[in-house]
Short mmCIF file of C-alpha atoms and ligand atoms in Angstrom, two decimals:
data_model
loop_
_atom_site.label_atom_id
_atom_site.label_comp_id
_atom_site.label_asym_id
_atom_site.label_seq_id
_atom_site.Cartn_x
_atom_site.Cartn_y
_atom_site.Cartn_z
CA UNK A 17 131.52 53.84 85.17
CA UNK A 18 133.36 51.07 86.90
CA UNK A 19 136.80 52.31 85.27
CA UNK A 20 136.08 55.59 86.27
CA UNK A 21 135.61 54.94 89.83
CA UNK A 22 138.14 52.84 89.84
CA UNK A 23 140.35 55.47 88.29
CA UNK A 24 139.23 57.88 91.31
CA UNK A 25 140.12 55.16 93.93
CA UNK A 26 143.65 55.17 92.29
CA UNK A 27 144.10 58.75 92.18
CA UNK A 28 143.08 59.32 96.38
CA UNK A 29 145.68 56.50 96.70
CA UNK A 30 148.65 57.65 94.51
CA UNK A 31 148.76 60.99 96.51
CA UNK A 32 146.97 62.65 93.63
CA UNK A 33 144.73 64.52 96.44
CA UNK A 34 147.42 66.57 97.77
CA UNK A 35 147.08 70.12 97.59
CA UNK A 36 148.02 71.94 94.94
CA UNK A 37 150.56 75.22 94.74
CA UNK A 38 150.04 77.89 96.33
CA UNK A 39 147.17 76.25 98.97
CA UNK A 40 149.08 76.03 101.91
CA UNK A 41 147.85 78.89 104.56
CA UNK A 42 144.72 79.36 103.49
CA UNK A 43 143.63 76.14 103.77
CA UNK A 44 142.05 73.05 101.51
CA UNK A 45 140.82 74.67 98.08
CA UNK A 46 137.74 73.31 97.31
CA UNK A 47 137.04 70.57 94.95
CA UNK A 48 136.22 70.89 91.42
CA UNK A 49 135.13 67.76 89.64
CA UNK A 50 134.86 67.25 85.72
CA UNK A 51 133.11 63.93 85.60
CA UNK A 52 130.40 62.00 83.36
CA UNK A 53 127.12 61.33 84.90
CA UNK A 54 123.58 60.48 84.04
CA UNK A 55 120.49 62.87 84.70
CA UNK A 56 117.14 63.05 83.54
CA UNK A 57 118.12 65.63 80.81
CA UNK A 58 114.49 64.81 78.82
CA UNK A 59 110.97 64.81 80.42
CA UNK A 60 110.59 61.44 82.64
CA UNK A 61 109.36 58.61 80.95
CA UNK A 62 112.63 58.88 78.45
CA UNK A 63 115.87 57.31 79.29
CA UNK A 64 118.39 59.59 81.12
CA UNK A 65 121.58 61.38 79.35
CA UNK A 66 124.92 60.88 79.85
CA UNK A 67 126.41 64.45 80.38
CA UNK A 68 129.85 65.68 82.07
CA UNK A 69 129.72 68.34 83.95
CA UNK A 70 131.16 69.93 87.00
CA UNK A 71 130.45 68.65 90.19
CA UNK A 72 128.25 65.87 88.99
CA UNK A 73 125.77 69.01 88.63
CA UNK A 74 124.34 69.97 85.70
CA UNK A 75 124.82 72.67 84.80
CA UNK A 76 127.86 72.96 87.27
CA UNK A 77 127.53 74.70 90.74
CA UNK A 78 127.04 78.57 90.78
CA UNK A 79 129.99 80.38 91.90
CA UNK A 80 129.22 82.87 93.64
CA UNK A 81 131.77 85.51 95.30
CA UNK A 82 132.29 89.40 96.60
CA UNK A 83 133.43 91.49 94.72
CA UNK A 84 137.18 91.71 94.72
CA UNK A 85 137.51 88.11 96.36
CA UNK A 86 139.65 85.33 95.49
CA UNK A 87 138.19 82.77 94.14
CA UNK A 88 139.97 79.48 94.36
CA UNK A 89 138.95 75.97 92.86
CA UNK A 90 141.15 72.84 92.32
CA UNK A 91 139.95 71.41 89.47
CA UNK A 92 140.02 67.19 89.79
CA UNK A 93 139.58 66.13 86.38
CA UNK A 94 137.31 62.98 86.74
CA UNK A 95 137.36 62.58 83.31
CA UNK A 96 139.18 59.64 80.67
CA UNK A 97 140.48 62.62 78.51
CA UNK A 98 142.26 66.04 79.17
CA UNK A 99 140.64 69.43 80.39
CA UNK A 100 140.93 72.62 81.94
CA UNK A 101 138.62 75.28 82.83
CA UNK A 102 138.28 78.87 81.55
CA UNK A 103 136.99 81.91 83.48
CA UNK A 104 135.26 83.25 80.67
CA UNK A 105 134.95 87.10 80.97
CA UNK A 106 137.09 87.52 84.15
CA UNK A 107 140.04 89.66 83.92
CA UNK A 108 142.30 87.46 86.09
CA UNK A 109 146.13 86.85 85.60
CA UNK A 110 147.10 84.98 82.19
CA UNK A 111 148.16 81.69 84.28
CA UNK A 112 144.93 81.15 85.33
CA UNK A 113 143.21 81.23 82.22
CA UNK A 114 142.55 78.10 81.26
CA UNK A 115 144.29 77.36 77.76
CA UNK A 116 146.26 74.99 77.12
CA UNK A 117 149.44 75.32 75.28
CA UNK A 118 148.86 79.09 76.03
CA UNK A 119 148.88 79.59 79.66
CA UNK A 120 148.74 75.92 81.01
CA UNK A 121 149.22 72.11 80.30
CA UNK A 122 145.88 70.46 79.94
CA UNK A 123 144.79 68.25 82.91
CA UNK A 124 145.54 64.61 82.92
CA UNK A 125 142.77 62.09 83.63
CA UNK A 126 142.97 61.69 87.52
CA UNK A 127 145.31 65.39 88.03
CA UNK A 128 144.77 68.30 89.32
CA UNK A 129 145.18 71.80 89.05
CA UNK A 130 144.87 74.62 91.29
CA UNK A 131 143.05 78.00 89.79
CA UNK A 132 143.44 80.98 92.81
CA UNK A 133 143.14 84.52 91.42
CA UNK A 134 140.60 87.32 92.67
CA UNK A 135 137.68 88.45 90.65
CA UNK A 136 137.97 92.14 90.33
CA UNK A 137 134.40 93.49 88.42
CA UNK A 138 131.32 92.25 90.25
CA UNK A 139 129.06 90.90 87.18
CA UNK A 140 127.72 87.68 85.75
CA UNK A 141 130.49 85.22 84.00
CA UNK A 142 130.73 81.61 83.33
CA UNK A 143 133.69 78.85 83.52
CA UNK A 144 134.04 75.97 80.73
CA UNK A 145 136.27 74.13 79.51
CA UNK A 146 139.06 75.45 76.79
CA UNK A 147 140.22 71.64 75.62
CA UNK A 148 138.19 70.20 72.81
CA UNK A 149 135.55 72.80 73.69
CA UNK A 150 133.39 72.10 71.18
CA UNK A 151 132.70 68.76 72.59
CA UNK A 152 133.24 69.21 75.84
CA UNK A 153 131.15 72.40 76.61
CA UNK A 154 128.72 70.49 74.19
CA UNK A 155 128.83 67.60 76.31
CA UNK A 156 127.89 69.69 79.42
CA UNK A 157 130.68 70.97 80.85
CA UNK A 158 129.48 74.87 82.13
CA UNK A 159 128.52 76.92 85.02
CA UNK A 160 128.41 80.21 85.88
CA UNK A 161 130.24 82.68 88.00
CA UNK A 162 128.25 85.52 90.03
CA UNK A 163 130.36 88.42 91.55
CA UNK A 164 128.54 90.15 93.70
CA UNK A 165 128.16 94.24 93.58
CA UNK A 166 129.10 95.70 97.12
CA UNK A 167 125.62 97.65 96.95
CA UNK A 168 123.57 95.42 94.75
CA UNK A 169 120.09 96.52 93.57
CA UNK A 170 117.02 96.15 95.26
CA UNK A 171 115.23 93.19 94.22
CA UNK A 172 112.62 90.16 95.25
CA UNK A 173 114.44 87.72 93.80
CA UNK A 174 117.21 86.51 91.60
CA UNK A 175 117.59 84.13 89.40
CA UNK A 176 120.78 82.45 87.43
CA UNK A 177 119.56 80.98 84.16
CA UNK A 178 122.12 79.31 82.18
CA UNK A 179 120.89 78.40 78.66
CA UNK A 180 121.80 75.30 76.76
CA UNK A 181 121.54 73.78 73.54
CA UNK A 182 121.33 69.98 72.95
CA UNK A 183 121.70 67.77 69.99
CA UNK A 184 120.27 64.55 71.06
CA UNK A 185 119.90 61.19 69.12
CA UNK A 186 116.43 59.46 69.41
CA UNK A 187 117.56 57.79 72.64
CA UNK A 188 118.31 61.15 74.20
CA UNK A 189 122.10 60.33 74.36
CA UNK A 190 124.34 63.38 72.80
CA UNK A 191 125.11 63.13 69.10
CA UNK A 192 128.73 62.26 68.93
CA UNK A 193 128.98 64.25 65.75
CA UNK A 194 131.04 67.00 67.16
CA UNK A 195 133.57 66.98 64.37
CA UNK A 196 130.71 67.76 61.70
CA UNK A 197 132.95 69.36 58.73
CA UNK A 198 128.54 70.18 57.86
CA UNK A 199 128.73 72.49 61.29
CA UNK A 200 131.73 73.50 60.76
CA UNK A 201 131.12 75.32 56.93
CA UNK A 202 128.05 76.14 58.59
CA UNK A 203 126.39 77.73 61.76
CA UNK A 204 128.10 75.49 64.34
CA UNK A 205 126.13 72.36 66.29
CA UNK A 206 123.01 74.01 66.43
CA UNK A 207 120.98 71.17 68.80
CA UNK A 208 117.70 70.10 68.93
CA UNK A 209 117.17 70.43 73.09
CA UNK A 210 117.02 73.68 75.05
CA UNK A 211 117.13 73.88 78.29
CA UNK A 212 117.75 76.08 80.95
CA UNK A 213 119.73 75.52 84.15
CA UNK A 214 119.61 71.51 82.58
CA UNK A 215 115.63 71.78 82.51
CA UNK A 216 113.25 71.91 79.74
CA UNK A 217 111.45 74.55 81.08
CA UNK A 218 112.45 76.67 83.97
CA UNK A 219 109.80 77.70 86.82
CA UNK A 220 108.73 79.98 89.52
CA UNK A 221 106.59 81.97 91.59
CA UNK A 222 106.53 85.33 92.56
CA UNK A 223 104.24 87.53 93.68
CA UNK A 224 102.35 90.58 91.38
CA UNK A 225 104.70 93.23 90.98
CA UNK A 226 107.67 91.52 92.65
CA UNK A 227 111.12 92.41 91.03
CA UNK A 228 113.40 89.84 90.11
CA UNK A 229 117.04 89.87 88.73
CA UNK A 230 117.99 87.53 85.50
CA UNK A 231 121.22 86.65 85.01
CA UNK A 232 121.45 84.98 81.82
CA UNK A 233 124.18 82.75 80.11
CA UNK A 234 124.57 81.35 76.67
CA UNK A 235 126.45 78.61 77.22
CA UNK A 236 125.50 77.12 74.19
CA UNK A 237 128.06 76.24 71.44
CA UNK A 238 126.52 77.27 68.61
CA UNK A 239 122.78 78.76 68.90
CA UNK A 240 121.99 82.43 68.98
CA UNK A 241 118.96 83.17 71.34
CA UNK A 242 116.55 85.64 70.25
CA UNK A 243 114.57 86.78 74.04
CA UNK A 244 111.91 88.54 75.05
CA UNK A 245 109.47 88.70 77.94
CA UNK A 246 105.51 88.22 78.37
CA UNK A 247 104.00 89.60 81.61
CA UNK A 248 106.99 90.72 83.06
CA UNK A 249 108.34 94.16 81.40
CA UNK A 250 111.73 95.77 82.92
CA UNK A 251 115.34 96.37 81.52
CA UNK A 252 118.76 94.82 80.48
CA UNK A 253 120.92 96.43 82.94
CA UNK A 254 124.16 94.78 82.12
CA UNK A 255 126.22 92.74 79.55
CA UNK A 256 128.50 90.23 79.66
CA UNK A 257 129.19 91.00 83.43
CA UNK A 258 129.69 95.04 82.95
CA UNK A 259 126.58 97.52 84.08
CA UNK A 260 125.50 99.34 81.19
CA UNK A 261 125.99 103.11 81.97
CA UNK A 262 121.97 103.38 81.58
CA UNK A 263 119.81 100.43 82.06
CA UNK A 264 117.77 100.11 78.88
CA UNK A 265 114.30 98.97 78.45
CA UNK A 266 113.96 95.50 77.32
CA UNK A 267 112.33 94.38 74.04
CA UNK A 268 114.08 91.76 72.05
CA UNK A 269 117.54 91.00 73.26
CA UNK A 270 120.02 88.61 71.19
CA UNK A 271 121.99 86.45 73.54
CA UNK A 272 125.20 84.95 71.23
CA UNK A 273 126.98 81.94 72.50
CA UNK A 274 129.12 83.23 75.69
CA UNK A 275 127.21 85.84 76.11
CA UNK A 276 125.68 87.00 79.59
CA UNK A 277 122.95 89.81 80.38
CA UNK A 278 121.66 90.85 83.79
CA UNK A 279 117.97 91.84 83.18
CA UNK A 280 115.71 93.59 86.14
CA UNK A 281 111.97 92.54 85.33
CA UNK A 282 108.96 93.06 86.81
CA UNK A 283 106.39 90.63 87.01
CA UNK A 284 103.02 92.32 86.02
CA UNK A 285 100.97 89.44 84.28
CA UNK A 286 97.24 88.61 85.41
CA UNK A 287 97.42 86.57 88.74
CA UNK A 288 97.40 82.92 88.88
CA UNK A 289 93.76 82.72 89.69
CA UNK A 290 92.64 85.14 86.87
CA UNK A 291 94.63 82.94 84.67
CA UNK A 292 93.23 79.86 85.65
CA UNK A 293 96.14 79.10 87.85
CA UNK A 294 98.65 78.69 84.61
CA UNK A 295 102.30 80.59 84.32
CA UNK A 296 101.28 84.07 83.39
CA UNK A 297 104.84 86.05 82.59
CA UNK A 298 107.45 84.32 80.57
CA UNK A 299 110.93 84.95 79.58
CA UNK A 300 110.39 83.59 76.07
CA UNK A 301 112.38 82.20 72.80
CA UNK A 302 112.06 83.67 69.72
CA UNK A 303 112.44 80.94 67.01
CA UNK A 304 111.47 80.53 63.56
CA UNK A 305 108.05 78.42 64.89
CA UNK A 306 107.05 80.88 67.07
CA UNK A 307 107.89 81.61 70.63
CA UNK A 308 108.39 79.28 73.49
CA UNK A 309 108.63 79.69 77.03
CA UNK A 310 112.03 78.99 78.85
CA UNK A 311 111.12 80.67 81.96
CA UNK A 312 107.02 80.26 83.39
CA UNK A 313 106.40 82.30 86.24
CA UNK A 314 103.47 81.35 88.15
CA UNK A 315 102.37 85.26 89.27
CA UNK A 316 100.98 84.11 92.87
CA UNK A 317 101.28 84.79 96.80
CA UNK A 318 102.09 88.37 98.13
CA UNK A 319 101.69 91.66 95.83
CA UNK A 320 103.35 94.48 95.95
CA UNK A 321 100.55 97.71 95.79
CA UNK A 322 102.97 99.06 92.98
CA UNK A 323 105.88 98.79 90.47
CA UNK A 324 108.85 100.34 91.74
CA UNK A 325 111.00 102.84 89.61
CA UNK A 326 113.32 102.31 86.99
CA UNK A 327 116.50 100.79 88.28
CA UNK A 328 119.29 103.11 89.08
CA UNK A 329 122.52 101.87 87.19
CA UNK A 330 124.39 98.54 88.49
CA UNK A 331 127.88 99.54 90.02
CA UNK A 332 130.49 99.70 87.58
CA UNK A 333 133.60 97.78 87.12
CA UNK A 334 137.42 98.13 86.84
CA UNK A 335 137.98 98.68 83.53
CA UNK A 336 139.93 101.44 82.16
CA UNK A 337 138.21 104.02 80.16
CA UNK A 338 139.89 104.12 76.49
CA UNK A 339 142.89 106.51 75.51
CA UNK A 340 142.34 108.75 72.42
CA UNK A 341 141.10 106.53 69.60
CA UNK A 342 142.92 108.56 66.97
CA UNK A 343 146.49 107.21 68.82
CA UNK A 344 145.19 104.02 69.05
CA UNK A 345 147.68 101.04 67.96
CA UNK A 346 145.07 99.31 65.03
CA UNK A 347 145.38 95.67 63.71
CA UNK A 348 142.57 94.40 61.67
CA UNK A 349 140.93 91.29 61.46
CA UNK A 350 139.43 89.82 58.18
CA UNK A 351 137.08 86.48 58.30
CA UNK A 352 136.50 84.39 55.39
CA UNK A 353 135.72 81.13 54.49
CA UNK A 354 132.89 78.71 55.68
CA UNK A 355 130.06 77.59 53.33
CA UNK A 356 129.23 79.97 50.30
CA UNK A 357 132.53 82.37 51.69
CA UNK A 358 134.02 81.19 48.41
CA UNK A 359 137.54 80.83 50.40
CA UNK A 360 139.98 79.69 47.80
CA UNK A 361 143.20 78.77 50.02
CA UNK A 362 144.64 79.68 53.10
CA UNK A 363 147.64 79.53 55.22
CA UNK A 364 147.32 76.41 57.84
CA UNK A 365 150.88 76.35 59.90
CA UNK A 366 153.11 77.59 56.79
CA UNK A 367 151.52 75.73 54.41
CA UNK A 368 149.53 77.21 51.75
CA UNK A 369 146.29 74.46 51.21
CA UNK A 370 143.81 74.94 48.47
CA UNK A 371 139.92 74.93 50.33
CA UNK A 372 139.71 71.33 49.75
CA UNK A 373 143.03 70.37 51.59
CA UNK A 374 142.00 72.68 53.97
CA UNK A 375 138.78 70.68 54.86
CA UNK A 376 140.67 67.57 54.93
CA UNK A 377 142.00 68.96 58.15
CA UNK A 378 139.04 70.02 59.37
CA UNK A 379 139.72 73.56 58.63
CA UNK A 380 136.83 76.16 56.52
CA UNK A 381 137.60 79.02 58.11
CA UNK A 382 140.49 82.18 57.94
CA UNK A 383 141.37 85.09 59.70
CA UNK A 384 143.43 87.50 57.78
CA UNK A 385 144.46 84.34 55.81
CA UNK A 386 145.39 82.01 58.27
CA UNK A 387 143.49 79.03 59.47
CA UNK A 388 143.75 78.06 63.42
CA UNK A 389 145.88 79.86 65.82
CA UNK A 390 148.92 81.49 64.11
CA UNK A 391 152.22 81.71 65.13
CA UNK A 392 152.35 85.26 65.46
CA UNK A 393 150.49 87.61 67.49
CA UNK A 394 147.08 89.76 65.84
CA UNK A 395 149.09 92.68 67.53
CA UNK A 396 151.35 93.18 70.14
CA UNK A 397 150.43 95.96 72.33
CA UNK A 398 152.59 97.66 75.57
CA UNK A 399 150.49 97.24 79.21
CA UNK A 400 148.19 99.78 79.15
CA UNK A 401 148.11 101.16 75.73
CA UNK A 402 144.54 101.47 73.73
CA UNK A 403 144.14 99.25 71.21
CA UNK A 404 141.32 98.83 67.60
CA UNK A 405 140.66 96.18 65.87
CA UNK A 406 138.82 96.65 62.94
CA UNK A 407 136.64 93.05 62.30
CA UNK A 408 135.68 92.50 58.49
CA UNK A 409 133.28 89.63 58.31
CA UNK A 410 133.38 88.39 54.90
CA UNK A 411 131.68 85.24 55.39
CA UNK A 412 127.91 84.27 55.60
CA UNK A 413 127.38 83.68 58.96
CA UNK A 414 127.32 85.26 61.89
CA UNK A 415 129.99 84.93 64.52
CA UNK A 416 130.51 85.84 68.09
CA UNK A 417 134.18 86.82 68.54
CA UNK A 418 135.57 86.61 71.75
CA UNK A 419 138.87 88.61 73.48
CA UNK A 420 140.47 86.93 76.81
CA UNK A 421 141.82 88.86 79.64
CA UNK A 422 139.71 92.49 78.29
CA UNK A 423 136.73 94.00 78.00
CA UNK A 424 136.25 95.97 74.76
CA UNK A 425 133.73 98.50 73.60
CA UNK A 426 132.18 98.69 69.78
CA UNK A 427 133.39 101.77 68.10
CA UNK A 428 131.69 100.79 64.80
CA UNK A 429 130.03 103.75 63.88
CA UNK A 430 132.18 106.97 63.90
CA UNK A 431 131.16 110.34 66.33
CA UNK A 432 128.68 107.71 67.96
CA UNK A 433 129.72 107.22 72.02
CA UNK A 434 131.31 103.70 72.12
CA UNK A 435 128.89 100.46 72.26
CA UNK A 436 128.58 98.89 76.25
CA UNK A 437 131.61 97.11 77.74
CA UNK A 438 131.66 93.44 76.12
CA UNK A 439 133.80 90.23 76.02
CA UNK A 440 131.83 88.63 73.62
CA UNK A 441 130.91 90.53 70.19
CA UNK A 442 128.42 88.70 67.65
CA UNK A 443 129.39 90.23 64.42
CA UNK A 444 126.91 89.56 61.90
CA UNK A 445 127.08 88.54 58.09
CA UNK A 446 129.37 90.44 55.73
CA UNK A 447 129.44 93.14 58.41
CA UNK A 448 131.96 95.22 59.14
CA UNK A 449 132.65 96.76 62.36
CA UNK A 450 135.93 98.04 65.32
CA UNK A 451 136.40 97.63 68.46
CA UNK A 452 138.74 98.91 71.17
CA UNK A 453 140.35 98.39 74.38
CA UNK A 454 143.07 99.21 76.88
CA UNK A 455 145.64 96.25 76.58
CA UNK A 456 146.04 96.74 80.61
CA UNK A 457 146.32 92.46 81.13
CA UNK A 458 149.82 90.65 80.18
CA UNK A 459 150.22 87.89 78.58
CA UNK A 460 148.89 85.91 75.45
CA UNK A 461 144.90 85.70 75.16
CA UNK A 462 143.08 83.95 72.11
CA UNK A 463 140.76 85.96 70.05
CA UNK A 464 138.36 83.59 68.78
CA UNK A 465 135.32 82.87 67.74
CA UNK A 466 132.51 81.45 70.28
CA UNK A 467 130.83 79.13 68.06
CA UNK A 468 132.82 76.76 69.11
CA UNK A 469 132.58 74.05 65.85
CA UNK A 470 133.54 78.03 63.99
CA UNK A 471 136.96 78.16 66.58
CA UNK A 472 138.45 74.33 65.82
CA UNK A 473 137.45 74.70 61.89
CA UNK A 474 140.03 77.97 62.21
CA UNK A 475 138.69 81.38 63.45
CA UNK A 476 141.43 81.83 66.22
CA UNK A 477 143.76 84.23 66.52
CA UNK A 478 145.76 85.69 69.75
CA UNK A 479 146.95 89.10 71.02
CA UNK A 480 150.11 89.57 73.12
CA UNK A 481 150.18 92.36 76.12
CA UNK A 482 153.95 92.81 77.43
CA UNK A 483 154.87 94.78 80.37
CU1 C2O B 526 134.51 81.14 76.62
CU2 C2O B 526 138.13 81.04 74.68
O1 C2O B 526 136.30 81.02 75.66
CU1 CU B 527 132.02 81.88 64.02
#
């Protein structure tokens, strides 16, 4: 600690604190700070957790803009190691996304680096890091980003619930095993502590009948949540930022790492006072020992006489609507490898290495062949053409591939209307599937998977959008 503040002290001093590019005339950007801190991460009574995180916050501040506004952050990176930060989900300009040795230099210890774009699809997102992100978004670093809908829907309450996944020693500090070859061939660094919003348990009141809006975030690196709701029944109304076209009712919704959903629920469990005043409506985790509350809502204070309606849809995005699939430019994407894939060799750089070479480097997965980000583009499309990718999973595990810059639909089966606008796809064991999208964003955007421990061990790949 005394080295980092030190550090700080050096970098106000060396001029490091000037602004940025681009910040003159509209003033000071504000500050954002990737820094290591302690918090009570456990219940009390156990020792406190040394995170990073943004802000000192955990998880980092919300973000929260109009729709259409610029959103402008200079990250100070507070940190002893590199870092950026990634708008995950928002189709911004290619400079500001976030990856290094793609569209930026990492950040220095003690720099900084000015991100100014506008956000241009109201919706729920989330920023994290895109440097060592398996340990780093591990580690903490996370928050979302709200965009606000010009007419949003009518509601009691909102809440932002971003949902985490811890693997703590016995001492609560975070297992520094984040280059696990184990997670790796496997299904990433599954954790041991959930939380929500940095909490154990997440809770609130509201009153009978009262309508709240849940924006959720996985911003886990590895763990696939499995939700549903007690005492509170209502819909998912949109996905990864985008409205769905038609809200639909909510049973069990899978949330893959990265992923977001907006859900409208009502609260309709028994009052506090009939349930001996106890939580009586729960947003709820499905796992293999049964289910567990992450959200309690205490059902309490004013009623409403009556539910209202069903929501109308949320207000759409920007997006283009997809060309003629049938003049689509296709590429096609084939995963193999981790544990039981039975991956024999694969390309790493231009070198052919057997599996076992392979792992020496850290690398169990392919794409089409190649492990880690290849020199050459998935496909290179023209600004504003429609594009499919056909995604072959031939592996055992299930993976959540996710395209920078675009929003893509699922056009798995054929003469079915196209899946809901997504950024983040989980694609699951030996499945094979398509998607499309309009290429309408230049520039070079990784295509990788959002298990994180699954991206470093190889599953990247990149698509390039010219003008
Ligand atoms: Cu959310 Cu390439 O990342
Ligand atoms: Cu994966």
């Amino acid at each position: 600690m005394t080295t980092r503040r030190h550090f700080l002290a050096g970098a106000a001093s060396t001029g490091l604190l000037a602004c940025g590019a681009g910040a003159a005339g509209a003033g000071r950007a504000p500050t954002l700070t990737a820094v290591a801190h302690r918090i009570q991460l456990v219940p009390e009574g156990n020792p406190t957790t040394e995170v990073w995180s943004y802000d000192a916050a955990l998880p980092g501040p919300v973000i929260r803009l109009a729709r259409g506004a610029t959103l402008r952050r200079e990250l100070l990176n507070a940190l002893e190691v590199p870092t950026t930060v990634h708008w995950h989900g928002i189709r911004l300009p290619n400079a500001m996304d976030g990856v290094p040795g793609i569209s930026q230099p990492a950040v220095a210890p003690g720099d900084r680096f000015l991100y100014d774009f506008t956000v241009p699809d109201p919706g729920t997102y989330w920023y994290h890091p895109h440097v060592r992100s398996w340990e780093q978004v591990a580690r903490g670093l996370s928050g979302a980003l709200v965009v606000e809908e010009e007419a949003p829907p009518e509601i009691d309450r909102e809440e932002v619930l971003l949902l985490d996944d811890w693997r703590l020693g016995p001492d609560a500090q975070i297992e520094e095993s984040f280059d696990s070859l184990h997670d790796r061939a496997h299904a990433g660094r599954i954790g041991n502590w959930i939380t929500v919003n940095g909490r154990g348990e997440w809770t609130l009141s509201a009153g009978r009948n009262a309508r709240l809006r849940l924006r959720l975030v996985n911003a886990a690196t590895a763990r696939i949540f499995s939700l549903g709701v007690q005492g509170m029944a209502g819909w998912v109304v949109a996905l990864d930022g985008h409205a769905l076209e038609v809200p639909q009712p909510l049973e069990r919704l899978v949330l893959a790492p990265a992923q977001r959903a907006d859900l409208i629920v009502d609260v309709i469990g028994p009052d506090a006072a009939e349930a001996g005043g106890e939580a009586s409506a729960f947003l709820v985790s499905h796992e293999r020992d049964g289910a567990f509350a992450l959200v309690s809502v205490a059902i309490e204070g004013e009623a409403r006489a009556e539910r209202r309606g069903p929501p109308t849809p949320l207000e759409p995005g920007t997006v283009p609507p997809l060309g003629p699939l049938a003049e689509a430019r296709r590429a096609r994407l084939v995963m193999e490898g981790g544990a039981m894939g039975g991956l024999g060799s694969a390309m790493l750089g231009d070198e052919e290495l057997a599996l076992r070479e392979l792992a020496s480097r850290g690398k169990v997965w392919a794409f089409n062949g190649q492990s880690g980000v290849p020199e050459a583009p998935l496909l290179e499309a023209r600004q504003g053409e429609t594009v499919r990718v056909a995604i072959a999973n031939r592996t055992r595990w299930p993976h959540a591939m996710h395209l920078h810059g675009h929003h893509f639909r699922e056009i798995a089966e054929a003469g079915a209307a196209p899946g809901p606008l997504r950024d983040t796809l989980l694609v699951r064991p030996m499945a094979e599937t398509e998607i499309a999208f309009v290429a309408d964003n230049p520039g070079d955007w990784l295509f990788h998977c959002h298990m994180l421990a699954h991206a470093v061990g190889g599953m990247q790949s990149w698509i390039r959008v010219v003008s």
